[in-house]
């Protein structure tokens, strides 16, 4: 009758649960999805990135980051920091302005939205009258100048956003002072740029789209000068002393204009088309930076010859005779230059170029010879090749950590040694409690090692498995192979390259043993590589074996992809993880499960056809087991082949599109049209939705039978030293669980260390359990006599875990998608179970044992199961009694890729992809919480309203 | 023969002790017997486990009349048609004594030779507009054979009529189990699956729940055709009176009862093959109630022979009438270990 009792009403346990479990989404790692705007405050030394979903993220020194979200979820078009303030203004594509500020609260700074405002024109005026195109926060910090499509420049007070109507600069007022022969009303349509005079805050430069540029006196409300270009204006930039400014144009030209007090209408000093003489694309933004040696840096975006390089996303830097067109892998959203912010300095002295491209952030060191890139400590492009799997390893021993870092630093030689130039704010978060590694497998056959200990996820080391294989990738198909004297002087920068030339190289499973440094990696074409960490470069032959998983099954034909061809002879590997064994499954289907036992030197792998065990010490295949059901034709024929080819052709057509696409879409053209398109899209979506709802969706209710396809698919593999055959002797064992609810257990005989090379490893099938509900087995675990999960291999040898209790009786936990079941060992009798699907209708997608410590007392911790279901819920289930402890909604159930990408850590944290390029980090534990905590102090402001940045950072450092 | 003896009502002890006591009192230590008692309504109900034994003792008023029959010549029909065949019906019989009472006791053959394929259950606690149907999916080849879809239905709420999403039966497969029972029809609204309300759950969730429970599926529906509803007699109308309102019946004991049935069903069905031996049902470890567990174990073995998991030649437990006494034997102490050696091949 005990089962009638409802669990979870024990007050002591309830209190303990509060001390153990807590759900928080703590930080987003990676690169923001679809960035749309960039801003920088030289005063705070903070950078802001806005996205198309209305998020705004601020970044400073590593660990300093803030995030805000506009309620409207509209695209952020522009971001402007208020000079010398902890405030910024954003412009969204619905023409609303938002004022955000960084305020200290409870010892840490927080980003909050303070006000919002939408410019309203007089009644009856067209929307374009108030469509904001240019924003200028004035250095007085009291007003914003808003240039509009109508040519009016409105003045609003800060922070109230009150419109100062008497100060509006109308086109009529501007035209009064300009001779009518070369200007008319239409010349003043659409304000393209507003720039404050660098020396005189009472003068602003107004640039209208039709190439009329006016220097406006704010005090006397009149035009001092006007300048008339011949080409449509794109942007303006003042030189530091205010004696000249530079304008850039739609035809790919830029022009220097002198500003002198005597001459009211000026002629240009210099008009250049840098990539002429053939028609060029627009230069959309330009910087002119002075230096001590007199040669300026001219840095501009675009301007490439339209016909031959119109598809490039480039930013050119010209300094004397040096000229480089940095060629980005994706569209450039915006860029800024970091230069001396000391107003007393005579020169700009630029130090770094920061470019936000659509898929990555690139920082170029302008101080060092050759202008190398700077390795960013955050905003890593996780998706530089699509992520195919991930694996988390907690608490890495210092030795291994250092070796990985040293291997990685050898790969990063080409990066600049410049310290990270965006260094505002102070990170006050406690040091991460342990060293954690997140390993991501990618479609192009690489594995990336990320430092996941703290708030900044950054790349430590990148491993490529490609070198082992002969691929059909054409070595000439490289967009970067340009000779020395090529013109334009393009130079490819950035790492984003989502185009895998051979999808078979994709990484599917990763297993790293943190004690021994053994790494096993398995891929799409049935390849399994075992690697060892080597601190030196080496050239050696990779031992190669084949595992025929079909064994004696006759008459089947694999219609999927071919296996990868291997390179003959020795292969040169750089320092780091170097493969020494390659096992290729036959048929070469995707490897669906992988386990490595570094103590026994065994690696187990499974595909949809079966599983095998390989002795990587003796380099000998121990056994294979075919799990196929004879009727399961689908698995044999490789059903994915069609999908694959479709994917490939899609990829190729994307490439074509990328090459031919006209790069910079006009902003203003988008203003009206984009919203129309969006509306139309929304309408279409809605129609499609309605249509979907009309079509009846129905689901068949049928008990699963043994004949379902993919029953042989091996979902999980597990090594355990346990009592498999009798209760007196324990032995090494290998467990495998399939999609059809079958669990196989093999008894292994591993020779003792001294005879390890002499005697073969033997295996014998000991048990086979068929779960009658036939749901896929997603997890297998053995609990020792104290009901604690067995430790990882070598964990005990390194004194990091108590040795397992081999006295009491062991228990086997089998987790299927639908149920959790505990069986006794060695005689398999069912002991306990928890049915999930039968009661909730949800299925287990991911399950891991996690250790939860109490936030109240240091000496209490317990092991529980962390479970993610197909509904995106996270549940914590106690061990060994299988009682549901707590449940949190985490991921939207429609977000299938988010659910599929989720990975739990051993200490109750987890990661999942919220976009192809971003991991959301969450924590289930009260104790292990990694979240940003930082302070942004107002640097000291001197009497002349300017900054002494040095004192500012010192101030911040002192406070910490 | 009549015997009269006394028991302590507050401490009835275990059924096994009681059984031993009966054998002792009647001086039939080695004879297998069936034990029954008469409840307050005068129905003859069996005593074969701790639960119904306790129930019997607690309902004694003040006398508990017990009938003992020798197993070989026991009249099974006296207990109702399928009382003994499926253990949980023993329970449901205790909980709902009038369930099987009205059925005519026509004995065609031994009840073990037949299996129910479906039944309407919980008639007394459900509103008359609802029907709770149980589909028994054994190892038969017959598919469950129905489809469900999303839809909307109108509910009476405190704020008036309200349209709410619901799950409906959309199609019955000809020749399928669902169609052959005649208890489910297209456009019936599904309200509960094995005691769990489906409101607020998605179509996929409900599908998964049904499939997970497919071996013992209990669905509560509101039939589209309300003309064939069960009309109750006066005895049950008292309880059904308040539940005829259009709100969903979700009384806890009701759900619990079903959960219990779900738990007891299909528990030990997983199969283990040791080395390259023969497949065996996995027994339950450390059962709480000896008698009911071993009984069910034998029963399940019996079931598995019919499921085709065991070639009948390998196993001597077939279901001919002669072996019935073996199958329903109440185990003696020590039998448990004996059985482990016998039926589970441990290598």
Coordinates of N, CA, C and O in Angstrom, one line a residue, chain B residues 3 5 20 30 32 42 53 92 103 106 112 115 138 160 162 189 221 242 294 299 311 313 317 334:
Chain B
X3 N -16.6 -24.3 11.2 CA -15.7 -24.0 12.3 C -16.0 -22.6 12.7 O -16.3 -21.7 11.9
X5 N -14.2 -19.4 15.0 CA -13.0 -19.0 15.7 C -13.0 -17.5 15.7 O -13.7 -16.8 15.0
X20 N -2.9 -20.2 6.8 CA -2.4 -21.2 7.6 C -3.3 -21.6 8.8 O -3.5 -22.8 9.1
X30 N -2.4 -29.8 3.8 CA -1.8 -29.9 2.5 C -2.8 -29.8 1.3 O -2.5 -30.2 0.2
X32 N -5.1 -27.5 -1.1 CA -5.2 -26.2 -1.6 C -6.7 -25.8 -1.6 O -7.5 -26.6 -2.1
X42 N -24.1 -9.2 0.7 CA -24.4 -10.6 0.5 C -23.7 -11.2 -0.7 O -24.0 -12.3 -1.1
X53 N -8.1 -9.5 2.3 CA -8.3 -10.1 3.6 C -8.6 -9.0 4.7 O -9.5 -9.1 5.5
X92 N -10.6 -4.5 -7.7 CA -11.7 -3.7 -8.2 C -13.0 -4.3 -7.7 O -14.0 -3.5 -7.4
X103 N -24.0 -9.8 -13.7 CA -23.8 -10.6 -14.9 C -24.3 -12.0 -14.6 O -24.1 -12.5 -13.5
X106 N -23.3 -17.7 -16.4 CA -23.3 -18.8 -17.4 C -21.9 -19.4 -17.5 O -21.0 -18.7 -18.0
X112 N -10.4 -19.2 -17.7 CA -9.1 -18.9 -18.2 C -9.0 -19.0 -19.7 O -8.1 -18.6 -20.3
X115 N -10.4 -14.4 -22.7 CA -9.8 -13.1 -22.2 C -10.7 -12.0 -22.5 O -11.2 -11.9 -23.6
X138 N -3.2 -7.7 -25.4 CA -2.3 -8.8 -25.0 C -1.3 -8.9 -26.1 O -1.0 -8.0 -26.8
X160 N -19.9 30.9 -17.7 CA -20.7 30.6 -18.9 C -20.0 29.6 -19.8 O -19.0 28.9 -19.4
X162 N -17.8 28.0 -22.6 CA -16.5 28.3 -23.1 C -16.0 27.3 -24.0 O -16.2 26.1 -23.8
X189 N -14.9 12.5 -27.5 CA -13.9 13.3 -26.9 C -13.1 12.5 -25.9 O -13.7 11.9 -25.0
X221 N -13.9 8.7 -22.2 CA -14.4 9.5 -23.3 C -15.8 10.1 -23.0 O -16.5 9.6 -22.1
X242 N -24.4 13.5 -8.0 CA -23.6 14.8 -8.0 C -22.6 14.8 -9.2 O -22.1 15.9 -9.5
X294 N 3.9 -13.4 -6.2 CA 4.2 -14.7 -6.9 C 3.1 -15.2 -7.8 O 3.3 -15.8 -8.8
X299 N 1.3 -15.9 -13.3 CA 0.3 -15.5 -14.3 C 1.0 -14.9 -15.6 O 0.6 -15.2 -16.7
X311 N 8.7 -20.5 -26.7 CA 8.1 -21.7 -27.4 C 7.5 -22.6 -26.4 O 8.1 -22.9 -25.4
X313 N 7.0 -25.6 -26.2 CA 7.7 -26.9 -25.8 C 8.7 -26.7 -24.7 O 9.0 -27.6 -24.0
X317 N 4.5 -25.0 -18.3 CA 3.4 -24.3 -17.8 C 2.4 -24.0 -18.9 O 2.5 -22.9 -19.5
X334 N 9.2 -20.3 1.5 CA 10.3 -21.0 1.0 C 10.2 -21.3 -0.5 O 11.1 -21.6 -1.2

